[in-house]
CSV table of C-alpha atoms in Angstrom, one decimal:
chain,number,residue,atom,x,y,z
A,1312,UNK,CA,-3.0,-16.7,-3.0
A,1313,UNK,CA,-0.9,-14.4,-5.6
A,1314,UNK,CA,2.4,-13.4,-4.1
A,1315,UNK,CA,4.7,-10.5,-4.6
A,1316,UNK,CA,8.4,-11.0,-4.1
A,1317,UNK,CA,10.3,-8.3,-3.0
A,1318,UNK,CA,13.9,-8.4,-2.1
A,1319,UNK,CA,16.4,-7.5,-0.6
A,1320,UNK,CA,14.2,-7.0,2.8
A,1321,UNK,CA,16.9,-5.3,4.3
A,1322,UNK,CA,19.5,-3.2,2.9
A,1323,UNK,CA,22.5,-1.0,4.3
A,1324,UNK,CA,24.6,1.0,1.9
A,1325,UNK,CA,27.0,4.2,2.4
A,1326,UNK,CA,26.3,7.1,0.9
A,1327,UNK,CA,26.8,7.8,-2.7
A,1328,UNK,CA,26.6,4.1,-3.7
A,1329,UNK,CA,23.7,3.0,-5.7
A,1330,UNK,CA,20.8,0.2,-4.6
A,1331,UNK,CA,18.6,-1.8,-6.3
A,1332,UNK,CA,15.5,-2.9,-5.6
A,1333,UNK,CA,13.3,-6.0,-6.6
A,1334,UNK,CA,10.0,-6.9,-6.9
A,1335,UNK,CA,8.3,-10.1,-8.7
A,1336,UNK,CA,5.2,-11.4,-9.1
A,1337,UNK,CA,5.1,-15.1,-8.5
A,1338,UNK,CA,2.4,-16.8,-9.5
A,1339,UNK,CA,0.4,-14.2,-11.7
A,1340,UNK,CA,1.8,-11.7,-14.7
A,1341,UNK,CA,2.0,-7.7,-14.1
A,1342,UNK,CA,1.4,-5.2,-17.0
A,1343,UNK,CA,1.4,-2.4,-14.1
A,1344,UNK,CA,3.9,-2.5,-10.5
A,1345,UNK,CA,3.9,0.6,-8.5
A,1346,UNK,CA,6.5,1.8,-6.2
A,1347,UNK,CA,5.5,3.3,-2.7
A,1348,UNK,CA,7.5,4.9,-0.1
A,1349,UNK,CA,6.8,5.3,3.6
A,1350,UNK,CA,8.3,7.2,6.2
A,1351,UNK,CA,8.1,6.0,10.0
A,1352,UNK,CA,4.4,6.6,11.0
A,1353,UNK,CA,3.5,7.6,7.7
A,1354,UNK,CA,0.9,6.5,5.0
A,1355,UNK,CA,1.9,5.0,2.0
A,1356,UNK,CA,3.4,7.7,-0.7
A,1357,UNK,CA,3.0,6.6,-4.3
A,1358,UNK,CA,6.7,7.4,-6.2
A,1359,UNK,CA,6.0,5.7,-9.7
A,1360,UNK,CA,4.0,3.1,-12.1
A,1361,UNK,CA,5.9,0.9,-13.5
A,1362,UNK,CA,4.9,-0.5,-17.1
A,1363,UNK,CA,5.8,-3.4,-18.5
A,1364,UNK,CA,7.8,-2.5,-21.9
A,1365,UNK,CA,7.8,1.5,-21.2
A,1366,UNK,CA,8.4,4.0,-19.2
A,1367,UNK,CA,7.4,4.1,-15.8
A,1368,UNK,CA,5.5,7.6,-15.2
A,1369,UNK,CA,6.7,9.7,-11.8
A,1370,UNK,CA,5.0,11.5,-9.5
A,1371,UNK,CA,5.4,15.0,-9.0
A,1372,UNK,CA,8.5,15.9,-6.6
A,1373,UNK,CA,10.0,12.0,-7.4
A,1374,UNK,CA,13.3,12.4,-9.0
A,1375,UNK,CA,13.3,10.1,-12.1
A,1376,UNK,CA,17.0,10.2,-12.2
A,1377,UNK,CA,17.4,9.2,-8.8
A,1378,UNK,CA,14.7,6.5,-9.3
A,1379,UNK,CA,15.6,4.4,-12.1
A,1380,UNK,CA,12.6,1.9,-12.6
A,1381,UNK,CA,12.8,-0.8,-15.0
A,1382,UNK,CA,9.6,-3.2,-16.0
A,1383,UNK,CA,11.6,-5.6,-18.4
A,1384,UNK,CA,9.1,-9.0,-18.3
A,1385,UNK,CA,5.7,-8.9,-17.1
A,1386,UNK,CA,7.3,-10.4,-13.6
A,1387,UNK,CA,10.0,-7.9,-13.3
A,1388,UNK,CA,10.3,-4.6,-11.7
A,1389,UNK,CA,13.3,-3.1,-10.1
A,1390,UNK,CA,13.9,0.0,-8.4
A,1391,UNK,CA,17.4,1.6,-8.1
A,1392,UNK,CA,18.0,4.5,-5.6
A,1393,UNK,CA,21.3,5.7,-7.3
A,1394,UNK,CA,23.8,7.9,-5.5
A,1395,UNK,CA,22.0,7.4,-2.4
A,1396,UNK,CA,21.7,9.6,0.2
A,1397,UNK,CA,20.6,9.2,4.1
A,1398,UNK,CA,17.1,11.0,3.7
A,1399,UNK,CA,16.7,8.1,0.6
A,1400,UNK,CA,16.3,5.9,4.0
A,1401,UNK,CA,13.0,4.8,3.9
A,1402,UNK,CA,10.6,1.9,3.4
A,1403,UNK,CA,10.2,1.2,-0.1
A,1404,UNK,CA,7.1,-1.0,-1.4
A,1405,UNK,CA,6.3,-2.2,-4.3
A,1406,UNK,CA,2.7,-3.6,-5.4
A,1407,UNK,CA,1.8,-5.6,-8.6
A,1408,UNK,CA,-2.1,-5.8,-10.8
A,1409,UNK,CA,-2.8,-9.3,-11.9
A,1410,UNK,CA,-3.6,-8.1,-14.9
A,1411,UNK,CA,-6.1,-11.2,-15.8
A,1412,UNK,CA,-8.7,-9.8,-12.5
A,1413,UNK,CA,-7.1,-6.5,-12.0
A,1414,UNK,CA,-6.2,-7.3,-8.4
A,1415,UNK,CA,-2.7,-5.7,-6.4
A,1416,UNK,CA,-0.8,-7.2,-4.3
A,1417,UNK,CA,1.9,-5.7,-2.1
A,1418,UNK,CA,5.3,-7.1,-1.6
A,1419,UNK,CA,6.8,-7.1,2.0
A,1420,UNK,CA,8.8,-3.8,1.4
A,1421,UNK,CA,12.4,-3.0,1.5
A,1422,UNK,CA,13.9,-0.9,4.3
A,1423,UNK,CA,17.2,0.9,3.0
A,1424,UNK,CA,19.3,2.7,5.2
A,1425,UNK,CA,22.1,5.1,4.5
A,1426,UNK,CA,25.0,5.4,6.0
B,440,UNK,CA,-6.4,16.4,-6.3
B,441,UNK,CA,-7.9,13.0,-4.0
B,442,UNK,CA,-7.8,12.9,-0.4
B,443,UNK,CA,-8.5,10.5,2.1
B,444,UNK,CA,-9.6,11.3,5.7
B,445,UNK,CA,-9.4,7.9,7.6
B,446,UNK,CA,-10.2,8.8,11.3
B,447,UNK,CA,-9.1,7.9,14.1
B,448,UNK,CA,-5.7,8.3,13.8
B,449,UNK,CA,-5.0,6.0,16.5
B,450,UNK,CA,-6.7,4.0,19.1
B,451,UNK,CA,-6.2,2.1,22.5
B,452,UNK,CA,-9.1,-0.7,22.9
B,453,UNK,CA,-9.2,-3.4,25.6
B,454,UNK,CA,-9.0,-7.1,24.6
B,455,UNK,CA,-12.5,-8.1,23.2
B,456,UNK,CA,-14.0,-4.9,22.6
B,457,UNK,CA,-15.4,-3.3,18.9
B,458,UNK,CA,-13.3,-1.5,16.8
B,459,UNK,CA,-14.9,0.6,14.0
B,460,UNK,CA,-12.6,3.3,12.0
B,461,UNK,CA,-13.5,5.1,9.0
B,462,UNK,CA,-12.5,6.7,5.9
B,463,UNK,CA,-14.3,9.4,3.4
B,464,UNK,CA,-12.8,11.0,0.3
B,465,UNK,CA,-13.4,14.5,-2.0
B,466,UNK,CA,-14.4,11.9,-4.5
B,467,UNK,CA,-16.3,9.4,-5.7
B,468,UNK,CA,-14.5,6.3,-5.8
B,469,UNK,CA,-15.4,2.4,-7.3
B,470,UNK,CA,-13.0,0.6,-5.3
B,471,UNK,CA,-12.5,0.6,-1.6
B,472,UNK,CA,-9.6,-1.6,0.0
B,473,UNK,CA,-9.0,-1.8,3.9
B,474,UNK,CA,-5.1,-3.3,4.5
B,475,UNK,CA,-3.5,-4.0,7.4
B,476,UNK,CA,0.2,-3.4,7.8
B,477,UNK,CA,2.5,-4.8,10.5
B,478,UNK,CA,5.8,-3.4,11.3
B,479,UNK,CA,8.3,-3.6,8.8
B,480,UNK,CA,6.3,-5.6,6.7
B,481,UNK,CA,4.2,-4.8,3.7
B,482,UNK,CA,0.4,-4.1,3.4
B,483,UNK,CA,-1.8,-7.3,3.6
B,484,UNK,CA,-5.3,-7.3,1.8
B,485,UNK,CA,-8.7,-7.5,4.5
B,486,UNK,CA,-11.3,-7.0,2.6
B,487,UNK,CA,-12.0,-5.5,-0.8
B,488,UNK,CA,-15.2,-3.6,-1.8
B,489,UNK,CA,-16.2,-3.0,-5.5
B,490,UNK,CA,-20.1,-1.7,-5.4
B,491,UNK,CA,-22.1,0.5,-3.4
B,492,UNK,CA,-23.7,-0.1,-0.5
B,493,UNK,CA,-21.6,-3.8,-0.4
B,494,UNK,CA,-21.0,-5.2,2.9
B,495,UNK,CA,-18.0,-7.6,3.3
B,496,UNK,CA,-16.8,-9.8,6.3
B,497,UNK,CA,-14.1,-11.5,6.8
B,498,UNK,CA,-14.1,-13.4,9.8
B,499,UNK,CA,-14.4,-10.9,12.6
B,500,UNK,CA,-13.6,-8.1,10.0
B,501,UNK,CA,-16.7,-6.6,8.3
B,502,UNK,CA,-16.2,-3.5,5.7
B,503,UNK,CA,-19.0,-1.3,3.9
B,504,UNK,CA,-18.8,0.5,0.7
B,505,UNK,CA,-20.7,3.9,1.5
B,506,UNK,CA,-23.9,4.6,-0.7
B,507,UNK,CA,-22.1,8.0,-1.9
B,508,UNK,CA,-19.6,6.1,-2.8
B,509,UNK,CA,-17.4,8.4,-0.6
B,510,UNK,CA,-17.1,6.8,2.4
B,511,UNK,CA,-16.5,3.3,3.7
B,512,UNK,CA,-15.6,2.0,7.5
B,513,UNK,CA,-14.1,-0.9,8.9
B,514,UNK,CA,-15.4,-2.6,11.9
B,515,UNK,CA,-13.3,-5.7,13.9
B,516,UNK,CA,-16.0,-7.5,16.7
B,517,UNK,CA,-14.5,-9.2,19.5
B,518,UNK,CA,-10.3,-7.5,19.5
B,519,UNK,CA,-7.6,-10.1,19.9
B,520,UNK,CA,-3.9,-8.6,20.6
B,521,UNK,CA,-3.0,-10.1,17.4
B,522,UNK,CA,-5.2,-7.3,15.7
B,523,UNK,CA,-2.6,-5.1,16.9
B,524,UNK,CA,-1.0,-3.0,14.0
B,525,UNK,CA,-1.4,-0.4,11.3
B,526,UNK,CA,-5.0,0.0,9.2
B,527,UNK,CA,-4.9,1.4,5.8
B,528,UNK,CA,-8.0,2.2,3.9
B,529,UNK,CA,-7.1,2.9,0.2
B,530,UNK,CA,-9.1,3.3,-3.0
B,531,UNK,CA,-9.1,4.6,-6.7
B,532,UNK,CA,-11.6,6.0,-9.2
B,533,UNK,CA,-11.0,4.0,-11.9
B,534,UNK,CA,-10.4,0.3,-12.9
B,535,UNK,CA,-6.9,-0.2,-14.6
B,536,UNK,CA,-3.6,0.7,-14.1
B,537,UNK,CA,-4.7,4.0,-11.9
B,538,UNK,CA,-2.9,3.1,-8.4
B,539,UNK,CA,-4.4,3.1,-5.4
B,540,UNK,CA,-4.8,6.3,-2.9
B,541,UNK,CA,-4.3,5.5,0.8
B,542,UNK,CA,-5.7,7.3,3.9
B,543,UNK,CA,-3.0,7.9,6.6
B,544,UNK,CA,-3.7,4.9,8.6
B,545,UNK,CA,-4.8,3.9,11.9
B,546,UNK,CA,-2.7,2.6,14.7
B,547,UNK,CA,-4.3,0.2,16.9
B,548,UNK,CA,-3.5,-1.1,20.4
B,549,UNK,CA,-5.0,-3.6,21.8
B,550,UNK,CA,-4.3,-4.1,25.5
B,551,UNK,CA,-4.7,-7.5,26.5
């Protein structure tokens, strides 16, 4: 089945430095990745879309200087948390659309920690 | 804006028993996903619902898309312990690039 690659899996950084995030489709192309967060015991919290060749459109209350996304290839999407702080310490996911049947796919999520 | 109500919020079942959880919206959606999500891993597609009144299984795991098109449940015959983990109902209006909008899950234990 489609895969979603998302890496690092873990990631522990002090505060103020920046992280960055990946996530890549595999086996299938992605006009469209979105970026989730999620707190412990929490749903899912959609942060961005992510489209390939433009710029990725924020949710309300999501700091688009803090979350730099970047769609360069129709594989690619990274997220970097700059100047992080420790309430950026989450669980970051990232999801992909095949865009040929319009299916997502989640990647296996990043947990970031801040020191 | 939409909502999704997936109830119960958490449950304790004994090994073998039914499980059935649900989820309803303010609005009428096309597409109803159920995921489950282990800890510290990423959402992982059960079953996927794109038309009205469809009923889905997937082994043990059968789904319905509600004829209002604002509801769906989830129902998982004869637990296992592996069942254990996080259930995520999710959904979206329309086809696309609109992402998906996700109830607040629901935590099952299953007690062997």
């Amino acid at each position: 089945g489609a895969v979603v690659s998302q890496h690092p899996s873990r990631v522990i950084c002090k505060s103020g430095t920046s992280v960055k995030i990946e996530c890549r489709s595999l086996d299938f192309q992605a006009t469209t990745m979105f970026w989730y967060r999620q707190f412990p015991k929490q749903s899912l919290m959609l942060m961005a879309t992510s489209n390939e060749g433009s710029k990725a459109t924020y949710e309300q209350g999501v700091e688009k200087d803090k979350f730099l996304i970047n769609h360069a290839s129709l594989t690619l999407s990274t997220l970097t948390v700059t100047s992080a702080h420790p309430e950026d310490s989450s669980f970051y996911i990232c999801s992909a659309r095949d865009r040929l049947n319009e299916k997502l796919f989640f990647g296996s999520g990043t947990q970031l920690s801040v020191l | 804006g939409q909502q999704l109500n997936q109830s119960p919020q958490s449950m304790f079942i004994q090994e073998g028993e039914d499980v059935s959880m649900n989820c309803t919206s303010s609005s009428i959606f096309n597409t109803w996903l159920w995921y489950k999500q282990d800890p510290g891993e990423g959402p992982v597609l059960l079953i996927a619902l794109y038309k009205a009144g469809e009923l889905t299984s997937n082994g043990r795991l059968t789904a319905q898309f509600g004829i209002t098109r604002k509801d769906s449940f989830l129902n998982i015959s004869a637990s296992i312990p592996s069942d254990v983990g996080i259930y995520f109902c999710a959904g979206n209006i329309l086809s696309g690039n609109t992402p998906l909008v996700f109830g607040k899950g629901t935590r099952l234990s299953v007690i062997a």
